Amino acid sequence: MALETSSSSFDKFATQCNQRVEKLVRCAQLLGVENSSSALQLLSGISDEITELEELALAQREALSRDRGVLQEMQDLVSSAEQTRRELEHVSQNMPPHLPTVADSGIASSGAASKASSVSSSASHDDEVAVLTGHAPDSRQPHAQLPTAPHDPVPAAAPAASAASRKVSVATAHAKALPALTYIQLAEFSDVPKYIRGRLTYDVVNIAVDELNKAFQVKYKLIAVPRGQLTDAEIKKRKAYKAQEMKDVEGRHFVTDHDVRMTSSLKLDATGRSVLTLLRHCHRIREVHGGGFVRYVIQT
């Protein structure tokens, strides 16, 4: 038993001695490395490779950072394109039946109306000459060279026709000057705060604009007609319009809540009043109270 114990201790001692001998041999091998040119070249090459690897890793980090920025820009672009697509889809699905009049078309229609009026007046002049002369004038001759009227009696229908022509031309001129509200643009409608817009839609608002314009047309078309051409009922109605005027609306075009109820299909219920609030917010109208009426005045 004692022999086995001593043998085990000797083996451990021998192992420790061998390990220390290996360490001493390794130290002896490394002792002259600093003077070895091949070892220095090898270490220098290893250092250069480590430097290159560090530069490559730095370049990879920079490229990764740039790619992250480009990815974020692409994601923002995709989000913007998706928002634009939704807006265009909304516009295509909610295209209003009433679009604002383009200025060019207004100029073109004005020019066409002026030309038509000129042609109409020329035709009326030819008709009067035909009545006076008993034969139609030659269209190839200018009006300055028309033949002199003979001594035949003038038919009684000619003055009546001329008066009717003048009445139509006066009514047409007044109709062109009738006041009207302009439509709400889609961008304006989108910018209206939600608490004002509520559940109103773009189409509902502009349909209400049409109904208000009906009230303006009925009122100011009647006011534009000369008094001598009005019936007793129309004269009474015009006096009622005049009685609605007050200092705060002097020189302004307006209709009252009573006019709206009587001459349009716009109901002044909760929805109708929401529309009027929106029109006030968009500076189309303003309200003036007084004398038992609410006046809706066109903003200019």
PDB file of C-alpha atoms in Angstrom:
ATOM      1  CA  MET A   1       0.000   0.000   0.000  1.00  0.00           C
ATOM      2  CA  ALA A   2       2.841   2.337   0.902  1.00  0.00           C
ATOM      3  CA  LEU A   3       4.635   1.307  -2.302  1.00  0.00           C
ATOM      4  CA  GLU A   4       1.632   2.272  -4.450  1.00  0.00           C
ATOM      5  CA  THR A   5       1.371   5.657  -2.719  1.00  0.00           C
ATOM      6  CA  SER A   6       4.999   6.481  -3.278  1.00  0.00           C
ATOM      7  CA  SER A   7       4.766   5.392  -6.943  1.00  0.00           C
ATOM      8  CA  SER A   8       1.791   7.735  -7.551  1.00  0.00           C
ATOM      9  CA  SER A   9       3.613  10.689  -5.969  1.00  0.00           C
ATOM     10  CA  PHE A  10       6.675  10.019  -8.106  1.00  0.00           C
ATOM     11  CA  ASP A  11       4.539  10.011 -11.311  1.00  0.00           C
ATOM     12  CA  LYS A  12       3.014  13.367 -10.402  1.00  0.00           C
ATOM     13  CA  PHE A  13       6.449  14.784  -9.672  1.00  0.00           C
ATOM     14  CA  ALA A  14       7.761  13.497 -13.022  1.00  0.00           C
ATOM     15  CA  THR A  15       4.809  15.042 -14.905  1.00  0.00           C
ATOM     16  CA  GLN A  16       5.378  18.422 -13.299  1.00  0.00           C
ATOM     17  CA  CYS A  17       9.046  18.276 -14.126  1.00  0.00           C
ATOM     18  CA  ASN A  18       8.302  17.476 -17.782  1.00  0.00           C
ATOM     19  CA  GLN A  19       5.832  20.389 -18.065  1.00  0.00           C
ATOM     20  CA  ARG A  20       8.421  22.779 -16.655  1.00  0.00           C
ATOM     21  CA  VAL A  21      11.068  21.454 -19.020  1.00  0.00           C
ATOM     22  CA  GLU A  22       8.690  22.075 -22.004  1.00  0.00           C
ATOM     23  CA  LYS A  23       8.113  25.645 -20.850  1.00  0.00           C
ATOM     24  CA  LEU A  24      11.855  26.234 -20.515  1.00  0.00           C
ATOM     25  CA  VAL A  25      12.464  24.793 -23.998  1.00  0.00           C
ATOM     26  CA  ARG A  26       9.732  27.084 -25.486  1.00  0.00           C
ATOM     27  CA  CYS A  27      11.249  30.100 -23.755  1.00  0.00           C
ATOM     28  CA  ALA A  28      14.660  29.179 -25.106  1.00  0.00           C
ATOM     29  CA  GLN A  29      13.184  28.922 -28.630  1.00  0.00           C
ATOM     30  CA  LEU A  30      11.556  32.368 -28.364  1.00  0.00           C
ATOM     31  CA  LEU A  31      14.609  33.951 -26.805  1.00  0.00           C
ATOM     32  CA  GLY A  32      16.230  34.782 -30.137  1.00  0.00           C
ATOM     33  CA  VAL A  33      13.123  35.738 -32.112  1.00  0.00           C
ATOM     34  CA  GLU A  34      13.792  39.460 -31.806  1.00  0.00           C
ATOM     35  CA  ASN A  35      17.041  38.977 -33.698  1.00  0.00           C
ATOM     36  CA  SER A  36      15.530  36.733 -36.415  1.00  0.00           C
ATOM     37  CA  SER A  37      14.830  38.625 -39.707  1.00  0.00           C
ATOM     38  CA  SER A  38      12.393  35.987 -40.992  1.00  0.00           C
ATOM     39  CA  ALA A  39      10.319  36.204 -37.817  1.00  0.00           C
ATOM     40  CA  LEU A  40      10.230  40.010 -38.038  1.00  0.00           C
ATOM     41  CA  GLN A  41       9.089  39.853 -41.687  1.00  0.00           C
ATOM     42  CA  LEU A  42       6.384  37.407 -40.748  1.00  0.00           C
ATOM     43  CA  LEU A  43       5.166  39.623 -37.908  1.00  0.00           C
ATOM     44  CA  SER A  44       5.233  42.679 -40.208  1.00  0.00           C
ATOM     45  CA  GLY A  45       3.145  40.828 -42.818  1.00  0.00           C
ATOM     46  CA  ILE A  46       0.664  39.786 -40.165  1.00  0.00           C
ATOM     47  CA  SER A  47       0.413  43.417 -38.959  1.00  0.00           C
ATOM     48  CA  ASP A  48      -0.257  44.666 -42.530  1.00  0.00           C
ATOM     49  CA  GLU A  49      -2.976  42.083 -43.045  1.00  0.00           C
ATOM     50  CA  ILE A  50      -4.598  43.069 -39.748  1.00  0.00           C
ATOM     51  CA  THR A  51      -4.554  46.752 -40.853  1.00  0.00           C
ATOM     52  CA  GLU A  52      -6.175  45.853 -44.196  1.00  0.00           C
ATOM     53  CA  LEU A  53      -8.822  43.841 -42.420  1.00  0.00           C
ATOM     54  CA  GLU A  54      -9.563  46.786 -40.122  1.00  0.00           C
ATOM     55  CA  GLU A  55      -9.898  49.154 -43.133  1.00  0.00           C
ATOM     56  CA  LEU A  56     -12.141  46.674 -44.921  1.00  0.00           C
ATOM     57  CA  ALA A  57     -14.345  46.330 -41.835  1.00  0.00           C
ATOM     58  CA  LEU A  58     -14.578  50.154 -41.576  1.00  0.00           C
ATOM     59  CA  ALA A  59     -15.584  50.427 -45.257  1.00  0.00           C
ATOM     60  CA  GLN A  60     -18.214  47.741 -44.736  1.00  0.00           C
ATOM     61  CA  ARG A  61     -19.623  49.669 -41.778  1.00  0.00           C
ATOM     62  CA  GLU A  62     -19.832  52.881 -43.849  1.00  0.00           C
ATOM     63  CA  ALA A  63     -21.501  51.052 -46.758  1.00  0.00           C
ATOM     64  CA  LEU A  64     -23.975  49.465 -44.366  1.00  0.00           C
ATOM     65  CA  SER A  65     -24.791  52.898 -42.902  1.00  0.00           C
ATOM     66  CA  ARG A  66     -25.361  54.340 -46.406  1.00  0.00           C
ATOM     67  CA  ASP A  67     -27.555  51.400 -47.364  1.00  0.00           C
ATOM     68  CA  ARG A  68     -29.648  51.948 -44.246  1.00  0.00           C
ATOM     69  CA  GLY A  69     -30.170  55.614 -45.245  1.00  0.00           C
ATOM     70  CA  VAL A  70     -31.135  54.648 -48.800  1.00  0.00           C
ATOM     71  CA  LEU A  71     -33.507  52.017 -47.451  1.00  0.00           C
ATOM     72  CA  GLN A  72     -35.201  54.631 -45.238  1.00  0.00           C
ATOM     73  CA  GLU A  73     -35.555  57.006 -48.225  1.00  0.00           C
ATOM     74  CA  MET A  74     -37.076  54.228 -50.320  1.00  0.00           C
ATOM     75  CA  GLN A  75     -39.521  53.393 -47.552  1.00  0.00           C
ATOM     76  CA  ASP A  76     -40.532  57.089 -47.304  1.00  0.00           C
ATOM     77  CA  LEU A  77     -40.944  57.215 -51.098  1.00  0.00           C
ATOM     78  CA  VAL A  78     -43.123  54.108 -51.056  1.00  0.00           C
ATOM     79  CA  SER A  79     -45.258  55.617 -48.276  1.00  0.00           C
ATOM     80  CA  SER A  80     -45.618  58.877 -50.225  1.00  0.00           C
ATOM     81  CA  ALA A  81     -46.553  57.021 -53.410  1.00  0.00           C
ATOM     82  CA  GLU A  82     -49.113  54.964 -51.506  1.00  0.00           C
ATOM     83  CA  GLN A  83     -50.617  58.156 -50.006  1.00  0.00           C
ATOM     84  CA  THR A  84     -50.800  59.730 -53.477  1.00  0.00           C
ATOM     85  CA  ARG A  85     -52.445  56.593 -54.840  1.00  0.00           C
ATOM     86  CA  ARG A  86     -55.082  56.668 -52.101  1.00  0.00           C
ATOM     87  CA  GLU A  87     -55.766  60.357 -52.717  1.00  0.00           C
ATOM     88  CA  LEU A  88     -56.117  59.830 -56.475  1.00  0.00           C
ATOM     89  CA  GLU A  89     -58.385  56.855 -55.878  1.00  0.00           C
ATOM     90  CA  HIS A  90     -60.503  58.975 -53.527  1.00  0.00           C
ATOM     91  CA  VAL A  91     -60.703  61.753 -56.130  1.00  0.00           C
ATOM     92  CA  SER A  92     -61.678  59.318 -58.890  1.00  0.00           C
ATOM     93  CA  GLN A  93     -64.374  57.775 -56.715  1.00  0.00           C
ATOM     94  CA  ASN A  94     -65.713  61.123 -55.494  1.00  0.00           C
ATOM     95  CA  MET A  95     -65.517  63.242 -58.632  1.00  0.00           C
ATOM     96  CA  PRO A  96     -68.056  66.032 -58.049  1.00  0.00           C
ATOM     97  CA  PRO A  97     -70.791  66.550 -60.622  1.00  0.00           C
ATOM     98  CA  HIS A  98     -70.306  70.321 -60.304  1.00  0.00           C
ATOM     99  CA  LEU A  99     -66.831  71.570 -61.156  1.00  0.00           C
ATOM    100  CA  PRO A 100     -65.837  75.255 -60.957  1.00  0.00           C
ATOM    101  CA  THR A 101     -65.974  77.250 -64.147  1.00  0.00           C
ATOM    102  CA  VAL A 102     -62.585  77.733 -65.792  1.00  0.00           C
ATOM    103  CA  ALA A 103     -61.725  81.353 -66.523  1.00  0.00           C
ATOM    104  CA  ASP A 104     -60.840  80.554 -70.134  1.00  0.00           C
ATOM    105  CA  SER A 105     -64.195  78.932 -70.761  1.00  0.00           C
ATOM    106  CA  GLY A 106     -65.877  81.958 -69.228  1.00  0.00           C
ATOM    107  CA  ILE A 107     -63.972  84.244 -71.604  1.00  0.00           C
ATOM    108  CA  ALA A 108     -64.781  81.998 -74.541  1.00  0.00           C
ATOM    109  CA  SER A 109     -68.471  81.858 -73.658  1.00  0.00           C
ATOM    110  CA  SER A 110     -68.492  85.656 -73.198  1.00  0.00           C
ATOM    111  CA  GLY A 111     -66.957  86.085 -76.633  1.00  0.00           C
ATOM    112  CA  ALA A 112     -69.448  83.644 -78.133  1.00  0.00           C
ATOM    113  CA  ALA A 113     -72.343  85.431 -76.446  1.00  0.00           C
ATOM    114  CA  SER A 114     -71.066  88.801 -77.741  1.00  0.00           C
ATOM    115  CA  LYS A 115     -70.771  87.389 -81.229  1.00  0.00           C
ATOM    116  CA  ALA A 116     -74.263  85.858 -81.034  1.00  0.00           C
ATOM    117  CA  SER A 117     -75.648  89.169 -79.776  1.00  0.00           C
ATOM    118  CA  SER A 118     -74.022  90.956 -82.709  1.00  0.00           C
ATOM    119  CA  VAL A 119     -75.470  88.472 -85.173  1.00  0.00           C
ATOM    120  CA  SER A 120     -78.895  88.750 -83.489  1.00  0.00           C
ATOM    121  CA  SER A 121     -78.857  92.556 -83.656  1.00  0.00           C
ATOM    122  CA  SER A 122     -77.802  92.387 -87.300  1.00  0.00           C
ATOM    123  CA  ALA A 123     -80.658  89.980 -88.049  1.00  0.00           C
ATOM    124  CA  SER A 124     -83.108  92.250 -86.205  1.00  0.00           C
ATOM    125  CA  HIS A 125     -81.880  95.194 -88.252  1.00  0.00           C
ATOM    126  CA  ASP A 126     -82.423  93.216 -91.475  1.00  0.00           C
ATOM    127  CA  ASP A 127     -85.932  92.284 -90.331  1.00  0.00           C
ATOM    128  CA  GLU A 128     -86.771  95.931 -89.668  1.00  0.00           C
ATOM    129  CA  VAL A 129     -85.450  96.895 -93.093  1.00  0.00           C
ATOM    130  CA  ALA A 130     -87.526  94.145 -94.672  1.00  0.00           C
ATOM    131  CA  VAL A 131     -90.646  95.436 -92.937  1.00  0.00           C
ATOM    132  CA  LEU A 132     -89.947  98.992 -93.988  1.00  0.00           C
ATOM    133  CA  THR A 133     -88.949  98.305 -97.605  1.00  0.00           C
ATOM    134  CA  GLY A 134     -91.208  95.397 -98.399  1.00  0.00           C
ATOM    135  CA  HIS A 135     -88.303  93.172 -99.536  1.00  0.00           C
ATOM    136  CA  ALA A 136     -85.327  91.558 -97.898  1.00  0.00           C
ATOM    137  CA  PRO A 137     -81.977  93.369 -98.257  1.00  0.00           C
ATOM    138  CA  ASP A 138     -79.118  91.840-100.179  1.00  0.00           C
ATOM    139  CA  SER A 139     -76.812  90.168 -97.636  1.00  0.00           C
ATOM    140  CA  ARG A 140     -73.831  91.010 -99.824  1.00  0.00           C
ATOM    141  CA  GLN A 141     -74.392  94.771 -99.433  1.00  0.00           C
ATOM    142  CA  PRO A 142     -73.298  96.641 -96.286  1.00  0.00           C
ATOM    143  CA  HIS A 143     -75.969  98.167 -94.074  1.00  0.00           C
ATOM    144  CA  ALA A 144     -74.858 101.678 -94.981  1.00  0.00           C
ATOM    145  CA  GLN A 145     -76.050 101.097 -98.581  1.00  0.00           C
ATOM    146  CA  LEU A 146     -79.538  99.813 -97.764  1.00  0.00           C
ATOM    147  CA  PRO A 147     -82.298 101.290 -99.962  1.00  0.00           C
ATOM    148  CA  THR A 148     -84.453 104.116 -98.653  1.00  0.00           C
ATOM    149  CA  ALA A 149     -87.803 103.101 -97.218  1.00  0.00           C
ATOM    150  CA  PRO A 150     -90.816 103.746 -99.539  1.00  0.00           C
ATOM    151  CA  HIS A 151     -93.875 105.784 -98.542  1.00  0.00           C
ATOM    152  CA  ASP A 152     -95.947 102.687 -97.705  1.00  0.00           C
ATOM    153  CA  PRO A 153     -97.466 102.748 -94.197  1.00  0.00           C
ATOM    154  CA  VAL A 154     -95.357 101.020 -91.538  1.00  0.00           C
ATOM    155  CA  PRO A 155     -96.941  97.819 -90.178  1.00  0.00           C
ATOM    156  CA  ALA A 156     -97.948  97.972 -86.516  1.00  0.00           C
ATOM    157  CA  ALA A 157     -96.014  94.762 -85.694  1.00  0.00           C
ATOM    158  CA  ALA A 158     -92.594  96.340 -86.217  1.00  0.00           C
ATOM    159  CA  PRO A 159     -92.498  98.500 -83.033  1.00  0.00           C
ATOM    160  CA  ALA A 160     -93.746  95.580 -80.960  1.00  0.00           C
ATOM    161  CA  ALA A 161     -91.037  93.320 -82.355  1.00  0.00           C
ATOM    162  CA  SER A 162     -88.399  95.954 -81.643  1.00  0.00           C
ATOM    163  CA  ALA A 163     -89.641  96.413 -78.060  1.00  0.00           C
ATOM    164  CA  ALA A 164     -89.617  92.650 -77.486  1.00  0.00           C
ATOM    165  CA  SER A 165     -86.065  92.481 -78.848  1.00  0.00           C
ATOM    166  CA  ARG A 166     -84.953  95.256 -76.489  1.00  0.00           C
ATOM    167  CA  LYS A 167     -86.640  93.510 -73.522  1.00  0.00           C
ATOM    168  CA  VAL A 168     -84.840  90.248 -74.298  1.00  0.00           C
ATOM    169  CA  SER A 169     -81.486  92.001 -74.666  1.00  0.00           C
ATOM    170  CA  VAL A 170     -81.976  93.848 -71.345  1.00  0.00           C
ATOM    171  CA  ALA A 171     -82.941  90.628 -69.558  1.00  0.00           C
ATOM    172  CA  THR A 172     -79.886  88.879 -71.063  1.00  0.00           C
ATOM    173  CA  ALA A 173     -77.564  91.663 -69.917  1.00  0.00           C
ATOM    174  CA  HIS A 174     -78.960  91.512 -66.373  1.00  0.00           C
ATOM    175  CA  ALA A 175     -78.754  87.705 -66.303  1.00  0.00           C
ATOM    176  CA  LYS A 176     -75.007  87.912 -67.010  1.00  0.00           C
ATOM    177  CA  ALA A 177     -74.536  90.178 -63.989  1.00  0.00           C
ATOM    178  CA  LEU A 178     -76.396  87.947 -61.509  1.00  0.00           C
ATOM    179  CA  PRO A 179     -74.353  87.255 -58.342  1.00  0.00           C
ATOM    180  CA  ALA A 180     -73.370  83.690 -57.508  1.00  0.00           C
ATOM    181  CA  LEU A 181     -71.259  81.784 -55.010  1.00  0.00           C
ATOM    182  CA  THR A 182     -68.169  79.979 -56.294  1.00  0.00           C
ATOM    183  CA  TYR A 183     -67.755  76.263 -55.680  1.00  0.00           C
ATOM    184  CA  ILE A 184     -65.603  74.897 -52.882  1.00  0.00           C
ATOM    185  CA  GLN A 185     -62.341  73.447 -54.223  1.00  0.00           C
ATOM    186  CA  LEU A 186     -61.287  69.953 -53.179  1.00  0.00           C
ATOM    187  CA  ALA A 187     -58.130  71.291 -51.518  1.00  0.00           C
ATOM    188  CA  GLU A 188     -60.205  73.793 -49.526  1.00  0.00           C
ATOM    189  CA  PHE A 189     -62.601  71.062 -48.433  1.00  0.00           C
ATOM    190  CA  SER A 190     -59.708  68.850 -47.306  1.00  0.00           C
ATOM    191  CA  ASP A 191     -58.224  71.694 -45.242  1.00  0.00           C
ATOM    192  CA  VAL A 192     -61.471  72.336 -43.331  1.00  0.00           C
ATOM    193  CA  PRO A 193     -61.086  71.098 -39.734  1.00  0.00           C
ATOM    194  CA  LYS A 194     -62.860  67.864 -38.929  1.00  0.00           C
ATOM    195  CA  TYR A 195     -64.996  69.467 -36.222  1.00  0.00           C
ATOM    196  CA  ILE A 196     -66.459  71.829 -38.867  1.00  0.00           C
ATOM    197  CA  ARG A 197     -66.674  69.362 -41.740  1.00  0.00           C
ATOM    198  CA  GLY A 198     -68.263  66.616 -39.659  1.00  0.00           C
ATOM    199  CA  ARG A 199     -69.947  64.059 -41.924  1.00  0.00           C
ATOM    200  CA  LEU A 200     -70.401  66.444 -44.859  1.00  0.00           C
ATOM    201  CA  THR A 201     -69.131  65.293 -48.226  1.00  0.00           C
ATOM    202  CA  TYR A 202     -67.645  67.367 -51.015  1.00  0.00           C
ATOM    203  CA  ASP A 203     -70.633  66.750 -53.310  1.00  0.00           C
ATOM    204  CA  VAL A 204     -73.197  67.707 -50.649  1.00  0.00           C
ATOM    205  CA  VAL A 205     -71.463  71.051 -50.038  1.00  0.00           C
ATOM    206  CA  ASN A 206     -71.367  72.061 -53.716  1.00  0.00           C
ATOM    207  CA  ILE A 207     -74.962  70.916 -54.274  1.00  0.00           C
ATOM    208  CA  ALA A 208     -75.893  73.278 -51.430  1.00  0.00           C
ATOM    209  CA  VAL A 209     -73.930  76.032 -53.230  1.00  0.00           C
ATOM    210  CA  ASP A 210     -76.129  75.421 -56.296  1.00  0.00           C
ATOM    211  CA  GLU A 211     -79.283  75.747 -54.189  1.00  0.00           C
ATOM    212  CA  LEU A 212     -78.096  79.008 -52.636  1.00  0.00           C
ATOM    213  CA  ASN A 213     -77.297  80.324 -56.113  1.00  0.00           C
ATOM    214  CA  LYS A 214     -80.901  79.587 -57.116  1.00  0.00           C
ATOM    215  CA  ALA A 215     -82.093  81.920 -54.354  1.00  0.00           C
ATOM    216  CA  PHE A 216     -79.660  84.640 -55.509  1.00  0.00           C
ATOM    217  CA  GLN A 217     -80.782  84.270 -59.144  1.00  0.00           C
ATOM    218  CA  VAL A 218     -84.488  84.459 -58.315  1.00  0.00           C
ATOM    219  CA  LYS A 219     -84.008  87.579 -56.199  1.00  0.00           C
ATOM    220  CA  TYR A 220     -81.659  89.575 -58.391  1.00  0.00           C
ATOM    221  CA  LYS A 221     -83.285  88.578 -61.655  1.00  0.00           C
ATOM    222  CA  LEU A 222     -86.498  90.129 -60.341  1.00  0.00           C
ATOM    223  CA  ILE A 223     -84.696  93.228 -59.058  1.00  0.00           C
ATOM    224  CA  ALA A 224     -83.019  93.693 -62.476  1.00  0.00           C
ATOM    225  CA  VAL A 225     -86.324  93.873 -64.408  1.00  0.00           C
ATOM    226  CA  PRO A 226     -87.607  97.443 -64.986  1.00  0.00           C
ATOM    227  CA  ARG A 227     -90.554  98.346 -62.790  1.00  0.00           C
ATOM    228  CA  GLY A 228     -92.837  98.989 -65.745  1.00  0.00           C
ATOM    229  CA  GLN A 229     -92.551  95.354 -66.848  1.00  0.00           C
ATOM    230  CA  LEU A 230     -93.476  93.846 -63.473  1.00  0.00           C
ATOM    231  CA  THR A 231     -96.842  92.515 -62.377  1.00  0.00           C
ATOM    232  CA  ASP A 232     -98.460  93.640 -59.141  1.00  0.00           C
ATOM    233  CA  ALA A 233     -97.325  90.472 -57.370  1.00  0.00           C
ATOM    234  CA  GLU A 234     -93.730  90.963 -58.595  1.00  0.00           C
ATOM    235  CA  ILE A 235     -93.751  94.615 -57.463  1.00  0.00           C
ATOM    236  CA  LYS A 236     -94.891  93.501 -54.012  1.00  0.00           C
ATOM    237  CA  LYS A 237     -92.164  90.854 -53.926  1.00  0.00           C
ATOM    238  CA  ARG A 238     -89.498  93.376 -54.900  1.00  0.00           C
ATOM    239  CA  LYS A 239     -90.636  95.740 -52.152  1.00  0.00           C
ATOM    240  CA  ALA A 240     -90.217  92.866 -49.705  1.00  0.00           C
ATOM    241  CA  TYR A 241     -86.658  92.386 -50.983  1.00  0.00           C
ATOM    242  CA  LYS A 242     -85.939  96.090 -50.509  1.00  0.00           C
ATOM    243  CA  ALA A 243     -87.311  95.961 -46.956  1.00  0.00           C
ATOM    244  CA  GLN A 244     -84.684  93.344 -46.074  1.00  0.00           C
ATOM    245  CA  GLU A 245     -81.824  95.758 -46.735  1.00  0.00           C
ATOM    246  CA  MET A 246     -79.930  97.421 -43.906  1.00  0.00           C
ATOM    247  CA  LYS A 247     -76.803  99.486 -43.411  1.00  0.00           C
ATOM    248  CA  ASP A 248     -74.523  96.486 -42.730  1.00  0.00           C
ATOM    249  CA  VAL A 249     -75.288  94.955 -46.138  1.00  0.00           C
ATOM    250  CA  GLU A 250     -75.448  98.137 -48.188  1.00  0.00           C
ATOM    251  CA  GLY A 251     -74.045  97.519 -51.670  1.00  0.00           C
ATOM    252  CA  ARG A 252     -73.723  93.755 -51.024  1.00  0.00           C
ATOM    253  CA  HIS A 253     -75.565  90.841 -52.585  1.00  0.00           C
ATOM    254  CA  PHE A 254     -77.431  88.737 -50.062  1.00  0.00           C
ATOM    255  CA  VAL A 255     -80.403  86.457 -49.511  1.00  0.00           C
ATOM    256  CA  THR A 256     -82.244  85.699 -46.288  1.00  0.00           C
ATOM    257  CA  ASP A 257     -83.129  82.404 -44.675  1.00  0.00           C
ATOM    258  CA  HIS A 258     -86.720  83.036 -45.788  1.00  0.00           C
ATOM    259  CA  ASP A 259     -85.571  83.426 -49.421  1.00  0.00           C
ATOM    260  CA  VAL A 260     -83.648  80.166 -49.219  1.00  0.00           C
ATOM    261  CA  ARG A 261     -86.700  78.292 -47.917  1.00  0.00           C
ATOM    262  CA  MET A 262     -89.026  79.770 -50.539  1.00  0.00           C
ATOM    263  CA  THR A 263     -86.852  79.578 -53.691  1.00  0.00           C
ATOM    264  CA  SER A 264     -84.561  76.575 -53.211  1.00  0.00           C
ATOM    265  CA  SER A 265     -84.654  73.021 -51.963  1.00  0.00           C
ATOM    266  CA  LEU A 266     -81.924  73.598 -49.353  1.00  0.00           C
ATOM    267  CA  LYS A 267     -83.241  72.659 -45.926  1.00  0.00           C
ATOM    268  CA  LEU A 268     -81.939  74.734 -43.038  1.00  0.00           C
ATOM    269  CA  ASP A 269     -81.791  71.752 -40.710  1.00  0.00           C
ATOM    270  CA  ALA A 270     -78.680  70.494 -38.904  1.00  0.00           C
ATOM    271  CA  THR A 271     -77.014  69.442 -42.170  1.00  0.00           C
ATOM    272  CA  GLY A 272     -77.924  72.687 -43.930  1.00  0.00           C
ATOM    273  CA  ARG A 273     -76.565  74.790 -41.089  1.00  0.00           C
ATOM    274  CA  SER A 274     -73.367  72.722 -41.086  1.00  0.00           C
ATOM    275  CA  VAL A 275     -72.964  73.548 -44.776  1.00  0.00           C
ATOM    276  CA  LEU A 276     -73.465  77.267 -44.054  1.00  0.00           C
ATOM    277  CA  THR A 277     -70.873  77.082 -41.274  1.00  0.00           C
ATOM    278  CA  LEU A 278     -68.407  75.490 -43.687  1.00  0.00           C
ATOM    279  CA  LEU A 279     -69.124  78.175 -46.320  1.00  0.00           C
ATOM    280  CA  ARG A 280     -68.471  80.856 -43.705  1.00  0.00           C
ATOM    281  CA  HIS A 281     -65.196  79.166 -42.780  1.00  0.00           C
ATOM    282  CA  CYS A 282     -64.155  79.136 -46.467  1.00  0.00           C
ATOM    283  CA  HIS A 283     -65.053  82.849 -46.803  1.00  0.00           C
ATOM    284  CA  ARG A 284     -67.870  82.294 -49.299  1.00  0.00           C
ATOM    285  CA  ILE A 285     -70.562  83.943 -47.172  1.00  0.00           C
ATOM    286  CA  ARG A 286     -70.993  85.845 -43.934  1.00  0.00           C
ATOM    287  CA  GLU A 287     -74.107  86.083 -41.777  1.00  0.00           C
ATOM    288  CA  VAL A 288     -75.759  89.351 -40.782  1.00  0.00           C
ATOM    289  CA  HIS A 289     -78.640  89.239 -38.286  1.00  0.00           C
ATOM    290  CA  GLY A 290     -81.282  91.893 -37.824  1.00  0.00           C
ATOM    291  CA  GLY A 291     -84.928  92.714 -38.400  1.00  0.00           C
ATOM    292  CA  GLY A 292     -86.017  89.142 -37.836  1.00  0.00           C
ATOM    293  CA  PHE A 293     -83.914  87.825 -40.731  1.00  0.00           C
ATOM    294  CA  VAL A 294     -80.607  86.026 -41.148  1.00  0.00           C
ATOM    295  CA  ARG A 295     -78.873  87.445 -44.206  1.00  0.00           C
ATOM    296  CA  TYR A 296     -76.327  85.369 -46.120  1.00  0.00           C
ATOM    297  CA  VAL A 297     -73.993  87.884 -47.780  1.00  0.00           C
ATOM    298  CA  ILE A 298     -71.612  86.920 -50.605  1.00  0.00           C
ATOM    299  CA  GLN A 299     -68.002  87.493 -49.588  1.00  0.00           C
ATOM    300  CA  THR A 300     -65.884  89.230 -52.244  1.00  0.00           C
TER     301      THR A 300
END
